[in-house]
Tab-separated table of C-alpha atoms in Angstrom:
chain	number	residue	atom	x	y	z
A	245	MET	CA	-247.621	-92.395	153.721
A	246	ALA	CA	-247.264	-88.804	151.923
A	247	LEU	CA	-250.058	-88.166	149.462
A	248	ILE	CA	-248.240	-86.923	146.389
A	249	THR	CA	-250.545	-83.931	144.823
A	250	PRO	CA	-250.877	-82.266	141.035
A	251	ARG	CA	-249.616	-79.132	143.141
A	252	SER	CA	-246.504	-80.993	144.840
A	253	LYS	CA	-245.463	-82.303	140.799
A	254	ARG	CA	-245.288	-78.266	139.843
A	255	LEU	CA	-243.147	-77.718	142.585
A	256	VAL	CA	-240.665	-80.379	142.068
A	257	GLY	CA	-240.295	-80.099	137.631
A	258	SER	CA	-239.836	-76.498	138.445
A	259	ALA	CA	-236.930	-77.513	140.838
A	260	LEU	CA	-235.250	-80.141	138.147
A	261	THR	CA	-235.462	-77.076	135.463
A	262	PHE	CA	-234.176	-74.947	138.052
A	263	VAL	CA	-231.761	-77.550	138.526
A	264	THR	CA	-230.653	-77.538	134.902
A	265	THR	CA	-230.712	-74.153	133.966
A	266	PHE	CA	-228.062	-73.672	136.472
A	267	PRO	CA	-225.788	-75.353	137.167
A	268	ILE	CA	-223.681	-75.151	140.602
A	269	ARG	CA	-220.693	-74.055	140.454
A	270	PRO	CA	-217.684	-74.704	142.986
A	271	PHE	CA	-216.836	-72.293	145.438
A	272	VAL	CA	-212.970	-71.199	145.174
A	273	VAL	CA	-211.564	-68.840	147.149
A	274	SER	CA	-209.180	-66.534	145.091
A	275	ARG	CA	-205.653	-65.870	146.698
A	276	HIS	CA	-205.874	-62.297	146.463
A	277	SER	CA	-208.128	-61.909	148.614
A	278	ARG	CA	-208.018	-60.002	152.019
A	279	THR	CA	-208.444	-62.107	154.831
A	280	VAL	CA	-207.750	-62.066	158.501
A	281	PHE	CA	-204.105	-63.481	158.683
A	282	SER	CA	-202.838	-60.288	155.693
A	283	TRP	CA	-204.631	-57.908	157.480
A	284	LEU	CA	-202.722	-58.287	161.012
A	285	ARG	CA	-199.467	-59.012	158.842
A	286	SER	CA	-199.999	-55.701	156.859
A	287	SER	CA	-200.825	-54.301	160.474
A	288	THR	CA	-197.655	-55.273	162.642
A	289	GLY	CA	-195.532	-54.134	159.743
A	290	SER	CA	-193.955	-57.465	158.224
A	291	LYS	CA	-190.327	-56.576	156.289
A	292	ALA	CA	-190.467	-57.375	152.125
A	293	ASN	CA	-188.223	-59.124	150.597
A	294	PRO	CA	-185.382	-56.692	149.075
A	295	LEU	CA	-185.138	-58.653	146.057
A	296	ASP	CA	-189.002	-57.921	145.058
A	297	PRO	CA	-189.058	-55.589	142.739
A	298	ARG	CA	-193.261	-54.574	144.122
A	299	ALA	CA	-192.166	-53.837	147.323
A	300	ASN	CA	-190.324	-50.623	146.782
A	301	PRO	CA	-191.045	-49.567	142.759
A	302	ALA	CA	-188.663	-46.279	142.958
A	303	GLN	CA	-185.728	-49.199	143.531
A	304	LYS	CA	-183.582	-50.928	141.114
A	305	PRO	CA	-183.543	-55.067	142.314
A	306	VAL	CA	-180.754	-55.835	143.617
A	307	LEU	CA	-178.717	-58.954	142.302
A	308	PRO	CA	-176.905	-61.265	143.464
A	309	PRO	CA	-173.218	-60.662	143.755
A	310	SER	CA	-172.036	-63.527	141.069
A	311	GLN	CA	-174.380	-61.964	138.725
A	312	THR	CA	-173.832	-59.285	136.975
A	313	PRO	CA	-176.520	-57.204	134.263
A	314	GLY	CA	-176.905	-58.478	131.239
A	315	ASP	CA	-174.711	-61.557	131.949
A	316	LEU	CA	-175.514	-65.182	131.174
A	317	ALA	CA	-176.011	-68.083	133.933
A	318	SER	CA	-173.552	-70.147	134.671
A	319	SER	CA	-174.921	-73.184	132.695
A	320	SER	CA	-175.379	-71.904	129.157
A	321	ILE	CA	-172.677	-72.749	126.437
A	322	PHE	CA	-172.589	-68.939	125.419
A	323	GLU	CA	-170.806	-67.937	128.368
A	324	GLN	CA	-166.878	-66.827	127.364
A	325	GLU	CA	-163.833	-68.445	128.480
A	326	GLY	CA	-162.387	-65.265	130.275
A	327	ARG	CA	-162.993	-62.036	130.522
A	328	PRO	CA	-160.748	-60.034	131.237
A	329	GLU	CA	-163.087	-56.905	130.818
A	330	ALA	CA	-164.666	-58.092	133.360
A	331	SER	CA	-162.486	-56.733	136.186
A	332	ALA	CA	-161.760	-53.589	134.406
A	333	SER	CA	-165.760	-52.374	134.497
A	334	GLN	CA	-165.346	-52.917	138.785
A	335	SER	CA	-166.160	-49.791	140.128
A	336	SER	CA	-164.346	-48.464	143.639
A	337	ALA	CA	-166.823	-49.545	145.854
A	338	GLU	CA	-167.021	-53.050	144.999
A	339	ARG	CA	-163.135	-52.897	145.001
A	340	GLN	CA	-163.319	-51.343	148.419
A	341	ALA	CA	-166.263	-53.821	149.324
A	342	GLY	CA	-163.962	-56.302	148.004
A	343	ARG	CA	-166.679	-57.956	145.935
A	344	THR	CA	-164.121	-59.401	142.623
A	345	ILE	CA	-165.710	-60.982	139.561
A	346	ARG	CA	-163.964	-64.072	138.556
A	347	PRO	CA	-163.873	-65.138	134.931
A	348	ARG	CA	-165.514	-67.688	134.403
A	349	ARG	CA	-163.824	-71.097	132.703
A	350	HIS	CA	-165.365	-72.555	128.879
A	351	ASP	CA	-166.589	-76.473	129.716
A	352	PRO	CA	-164.722	-77.500	126.384
A	353	SER	CA	-167.681	-81.043	126.972
A	354	LEU	CA	-170.612	-79.008	126.358
A	355	THR	CA	-170.237	-78.027	122.830
A	356	ALA	CA	-168.044	-80.778	121.893
A	357	PRO	CA	-171.181	-82.535	120.640
A	358	ALA	CA	-172.016	-79.899	118.310
A	359	LEU	CA	-168.200	-78.971	117.061
A	360	ASP	CA	-166.303	-81.930	118.066
A	361	PRO	CA	-168.151	-84.738	116.874
A	362	TYR	CA	-166.204	-87.136	115.405
A	363	PRO	CA	-162.998	-87.148	117.878
A	364	LEU	CA	-161.200	-90.059	116.306
A	365	ALA	CA	-162.193	-89.151	113.166
A	366	ARG	CA	-160.026	-85.236	113.475
A	367	ARG	CA	-156.955	-86.877	114.364
A	368	ARG	CA	-156.367	-89.479	112.048
A	369	TRP	CA	-157.252	-86.011	109.386
A	370	GLU	CA	-154.941	-84.054	111.553
A	371	ARG	CA	-152.354	-87.191	111.287
A	372	LYS	CA	-152.764	-86.892	107.505
A	373	ILE	CA	-152.395	-83.687	106.454
A	374	LEU	CA	-149.190	-83.269	109.150
A	375	ILE	CA	-147.533	-86.688	106.809
A	376	ARG	CA	-148.659	-85.077	103.587
A	377	SER	CA	-147.244	-81.703	104.567
A	378	LEU	CA	-144.080	-83.246	105.962
A	379	HIS	CA	-143.176	-84.581	102.194
A	380	ARG	CA	-143.963	-80.971	100.897
A	381	ARG	CA	-141.279	-80.183	102.713
A	382	PHE	CA	-144.089	-77.678	104.539
A	383	ARG	CA	-144.412	-75.727	101.949
A	384	THR	CA	-148.823	-75.142	100.773
A	385	ARG	CA	-149.556	-75.406	97.309
A	386	LYS	CA	-150.985	-72.061	95.921
A	387	SER	CA	-155.028	-73.118	95.633
A	388	VAL	CA	-154.040	-73.846	99.505
A	389	ARG	CA	-152.503	-70.694	100.667
A	390	LEU	CA	-155.174	-68.143	98.674
A	391	LEU	CA	-157.740	-69.954	100.422
A	392	ARG	CA	-156.069	-68.912	103.645
A	393	THR	CA	-156.037	-65.467	102.107
A	394	GLU	CA	-158.813	-64.238	100.613
A	395	ARG	CA	-162.138	-64.839	100.890
A	396	SER	CA	-165.684	-65.897	98.282
A	397	SER	CA	-169.098	-67.022	99.375
A	398	VAL	CA	-170.585	-69.229	96.833
A	399	THR	CA	-174.468	-69.290	97.659
A	400	LYS	CA	-177.565	-71.308	95.317
A	401	SER	CA	-181.546	-70.029	95.105
A	402	GLN	CA	-184.064	-71.921	95.658
A	403	PHE	CA	-185.642	-72.994	92.117
A	404	LEU	CA	-187.571	-70.843	90.570
A	405	GLU	CA	-190.577	-70.912	88.040
A	406	THR	CA	-188.233	-69.710	84.730
A	407	SER	CA	-186.485	-71.003	82.598
A	408	ILE	CA	-183.035	-71.243	81.775
A	409	LYS	CA	-183.131	-68.963	78.065
A	410	LYS	CA	-184.962	-66.480	80.766
A	411	LEU	CA	-182.631	-66.751	83.577
A	412	GLY	CA	-179.264	-66.105	81.457
A	413	PRO	CA	-179.292	-63.858	80.591
A	414	LEU	CA	-179.503	-62.078	83.524
A	415	ALA	CA	-177.110	-63.620	85.127
A	416	ARG	CA	-174.748	-62.654	82.745
A	417	GLN	CA	-176.090	-59.215	83.283
A	418	ILE	CA	-174.891	-59.335	86.423
A	419	ALA	CA	-171.206	-61.245	85.984
A	420	GLY	CA	-168.171	-59.271	87.001
A	421	LYS	CA	-169.741	-56.527	88.378
A	422	PRO	CA	-170.211	-54.938	91.957
A	423	ILE	CA	-172.562	-56.617	94.188
A	424	GLU	CA	-174.572	-53.221	94.568
A	425	ASP	CA	-173.792	-52.375	90.690
A	426	ALA	CA	-175.643	-55.969	89.896
A	427	ILE	CA	-178.716	-55.002	92.634
A	428	ILE	CA	-179.481	-51.920	91.234
A	429	GLN	CA	-179.835	-53.879	87.805
A	430	MET	CA	-181.864	-55.948	88.923
A	431	ARG	CA	-184.284	-53.047	90.613
A	432	PHE	CA	-184.423	-51.630	87.351
A	433	SER	CA	-185.418	-54.301	84.802
A	434	LYS	CA	-188.130	-55.892	83.348
A	435	LYS	CA	-187.786	-58.897	83.952
A	436	ARG	CA	-189.852	-60.072	85.517
A	437	VAL	CA	-187.501	-62.713	86.905
A	438	ALA	CA	-185.300	-60.175	88.019
A	439	GLY	CA	-187.127	-59.746	91.214
A	440	GLU	CA	-186.815	-63.088	92.439
A	441	VAL	CA	-182.390	-62.311	91.801
A	442	LEU	CA	-182.712	-59.273	93.221
A	443	LYS	CA	-183.788	-60.980	96.559
A	444	HIS	CA	-181.089	-63.609	96.269
A	445	LEU	CA	-178.293	-61.056	95.488
A	446	ARG	CA	-179.279	-59.077	98.486
A	447	TYR	CA	-179.967	-62.769	100.447
A	448	ALA	CA	-175.963	-63.411	99.524
A	449	ARG	CA	-174.984	-59.819	100.001
A	450	ASP	CA	-175.806	-60.437	103.574
A	451	GLU	CA	-175.058	-63.626	104.141
A	452	ALA	CA	-171.072	-62.893	102.457
A	453	VAL	CA	-170.712	-60.311	105.246
A	454	VAL	CA	-172.062	-62.230	108.305
A	455	ARG	CA	-170.038	-65.947	108.126
A	456	LYS	CA	-167.071	-65.002	105.926
A	457	GLY	CA	-166.628	-61.304	106.879
A	458	MET	CA	-166.368	-59.764	103.514
A	459	GLY	CA	-167.075	-56.068	102.785
A	460	LEU	CA	-165.881	-54.921	105.972
A	461	GLY	CA	-162.898	-53.600	105.255
A	462	ARG	CA	-159.244	-53.818	107.216
A	463	VAL	CA	-159.206	-53.500	111.062
A	464	VAL	CA	-156.817	-51.335	112.173
A	465	ARG	CA	-155.140	-52.789	115.757
A	466	ASP	CA	-153.561	-51.415	118.712
A	467	GLY	CA	-150.275	-49.244	117.483
A	468	GLU	CA	-151.261	-48.674	113.390
A	469	GLN	CA	-152.271	-45.456	112.000
A	470	LYS	CA	-155.759	-45.396	110.859
A	471	GLU	CA	-153.951	-43.737	107.929
A	472	GLU	CA	-152.214	-46.204	106.548
A	473	THR	CA	-154.665	-49.276	107.472
A	474	GLU	CA	-156.915	-46.436	104.179
A	475	LYS	CA	-153.961	-46.481	102.059
A	476	GLU	CA	-153.197	-50.269	102.039
A	477	ASN	CA	-157.402	-50.699	102.193
A	478	LYS	CA	-157.321	-48.443	98.327
A	479	GLY	CA	-157.279	-50.573	95.221
A	480	GLY	CA	-156.730	-48.916	91.836
A	481	VAL	CA	-157.049	-49.304	87.960
A	482	VAL	CA	-157.100	-53.086	87.002
A	483	ILE	CA	-156.801	-54.424	83.712
A	484	LEU	CA	-160.453	-56.878	83.418
A	485	LYS	CA	-159.828	-59.780	81.130
A	486	ASN	CA	-161.564	-58.883	78.127
A	487	GLY	CA	-159.430	-55.835	78.142
A	488	ARG	CA	-161.471	-53.298	80.177
A	489	LYS	CA	-159.843	-50.827	82.803
A	490	ARG	CA	-162.142	-50.784	86.557
A	491	VAL	CA	-160.844	-48.097	89.077
A	492	VAL	CA	-161.357	-50.698	92.573
A	493	GLU	CA	-162.029	-48.194	95.526
A	494	ASP	CA	-161.776	-50.664	98.133
A	495	ARG	CA	-159.797	-53.692	98.408
A	496	THR	CA	-162.249	-55.320	100.760
A	497	GLY	CA	-164.986	-55.044	98.168
A	498	ILE	CA	-167.044	-57.250	97.266
A	499	TYR	CA	-167.773	-58.421	93.245
A	500	ILE	CA	-169.579	-60.809	91.208
A	501	ASP	CA	-166.811	-63.615	89.843
A	502	GLN	CA	-169.207	-65.691	88.327
A	503	ALA	CA	-172.547	-66.752	87.449
A	504	TRP	CA	-174.331	-69.374	86.565
A	505	VAL	CA	-177.862	-71.230	86.397
A	506	GLY	CA	-178.772	-74.357	86.688
A	507	ARG	CA	-181.722	-76.743	85.145
A	508	GLY	CA	-184.625	-78.469	87.675
A	509	SER	CA	-187.654	-80.485	87.709
A	510	TYR	CA	-190.289	-80.309	85.561
A	511	GLY	CA	-193.461	-79.083	87.409
A	512	LYS	CA	-197.331	-80.666	85.634
A	513	GLU	CA	-200.187	-77.979	85.004
A	514	PRO	CA	-203.350	-78.842	83.283
A	515	ASP	CA	-203.957	-76.897	79.746
A	516	TYR	CA	-208.047	-77.267	79.516
A	517	ARG	CA	-208.825	-77.472	75.002
A	518	ALA	CA	-211.467	-77.881	73.842
A	519	ARG	CA	-213.884	-81.117	73.652
A	520	GLY	CA	-212.857	-82.163	77.330
A	521	GLN	CA	-209.569	-82.976	76.442
A	522	VAL	CA	-206.716	-81.822	79.352
A	523	TYR	CA	-203.324	-81.218	77.942
A	524	THR	CA	-199.934	-81.561	81.244
A	525	LEU	CA	-197.631	-78.848	81.006
A	526	ARG	CA	-194.234	-79.449	82.139
A	527	PRO	CA	-193.256	-75.598	83.526
A	528	PRO	CA	-189.784	-75.918	84.380
A	529	THR	CA	-188.125	-74.709	87.184
A	530	THR	CA	-184.376	-73.037	87.479
A	531	SER	CA	-181.595	-71.604	89.913
A	532	ILE	CA	-179.361	-69.345	90.032
A	533	THR	CA	-175.264	-69.521	91.828
A	534	VAL	CA	-173.477	-66.716	92.427
A	535	LEU	CA	-169.818	-66.930	93.239
A	536	LEU	CA	-168.442	-64.017	95.378
A	537	ARG	CA	-164.926	-61.964	95.693
A	538	GLU	CA	-163.451	-59.866	97.193
A	539	GLU	CA	-161.375	-56.644	95.030
A	540	ALA	CA	-158.351	-58.272	96.408
A	541	THR	CA	-158.885	-61.292	94.132
A	542	ARG	CA	-159.402	-58.831	91.275
A	543	ILE	CA	-156.020	-56.938	91.978
A	544	ARG	CA	-154.236	-60.197	91.970
A	545	LEU	CA	-155.667	-61.892	89.480
A	546	SER	CA	-154.896	-58.105	87.422
A	547	GLU	CA	-151.088	-57.941	88.609
A	548	GLU	CA	-150.806	-61.399	87.733
A	549	ARG	CA	-151.996	-60.956	84.253
A	550	GLU	CA	-149.941	-57.930	83.455
A	551	GLU	CA	-147.099	-59.693	85.084
A	552	LYS	CA	-147.828	-62.689	81.995
A	553	ARG	CA	-148.158	-60.086	79.226
A	554	LYS	CA	-144.809	-58.623	80.050
A	555	MET	CA	-141.959	-61.774	81.174
A	556	LYS	CA	-144.143	-62.731	77.175
A	557	LYS	CA	-141.059	-62.722	75.021
A	558	ALA	CA	-142.028	-61.182	71.474
A	559	TRP	CA	-143.474	-63.425	68.559
A	560	VAL	CA	-141.553	-64.218	65.392
A	561	PRO	CA	-143.198	-65.126	62.289
A	562	LEU	CA	-140.170	-67.582	60.870
A	563	PRO	CA	-138.375	-69.040	63.374
A	564	ASP	CA	-134.064	-68.349	63.900
A	565	ARG	CA	-132.129	-71.406	62.493
A	566	PRO	CA	-130.172	-72.324	60.017
A	567	VAL	CA	-131.745	-74.586	57.221
A	568	THR	CA	-130.686	-77.421	56.946
A	569	ALA	CA	-131.397	-81.514	55.349
A	570	GLN	CA	-133.243	-79.608	52.088
A	571	ARG	CA	-133.640	-80.987	48.416
A	572	GLN	CA	-133.490	-80.150	45.590
A	573	TYR	CA	-136.872	-82.147	44.360
A	574	CYS	CA	-139.778	-83.321	46.769
A	575	LEU	CA	-138.861	-87.135	47.458
A	576	TRP	CA	-143.106	-88.586	46.945
């Protein structure tokens, strides 16, 4: 039986201290380390993958024949239905090699949940509209015809920390002006809330351009000349509702037809007073909504107003009819 001496106790204590101070970590071999097999593979001259760009940095990566640079995957929902430009963009070498790029067809079942979520309701609505058009002998109303031919965009802002009394004058100031002129007015205005109105006008302009295609001018089609299109886009002098005249240079320009404000909810803020009293402030919130239209609408309204003025008969102070059934004295 071995005896435990004080010296052996000191050695065991120092060993335990060393183990607890430096824990033992597992030894992991790096995947990128040099081994004997990798040295043998490099010495025998194994063939590299041609699709790997690291094999030859100077050479561009070779794509599969069914995929072109910038193309979408076959399972993408944004794949276009037909690509007639794909066949025109083929090089002579590809044609000689016999490689043909076939246009991929769009699968309607992929976008049906988003574009047509309720097919039965859509069919009922189409049947209802068809019956209504038959009753009217396929004659559309003026409001429907204007919605099909003229563009408009309504944009409502978030609730701003101001009152209707302060935001109303700014809405009346920008109403009737072109969008660029209204932006300049809000840019140099001294009102505190004018900065928020400026941000909203810029957002409304961008949304009208992107979503509704307003302010882009008339597209030149095949077989048309650019001079003829520019003549059609030119406007003229229009007479506004208040009698003033305005020069319209582009029929597709954007202007603010209407601008109105709306009351929002009230907040709560403490108002600390004397003697430890606390009152409650109710700051109001207000939103502003703008209706954007193209200058073609203003030109149409001016022409209708002028035609109505011409068709109006001359005013006569008294009707020109014979006086009948008159008595000398009153009957009461």
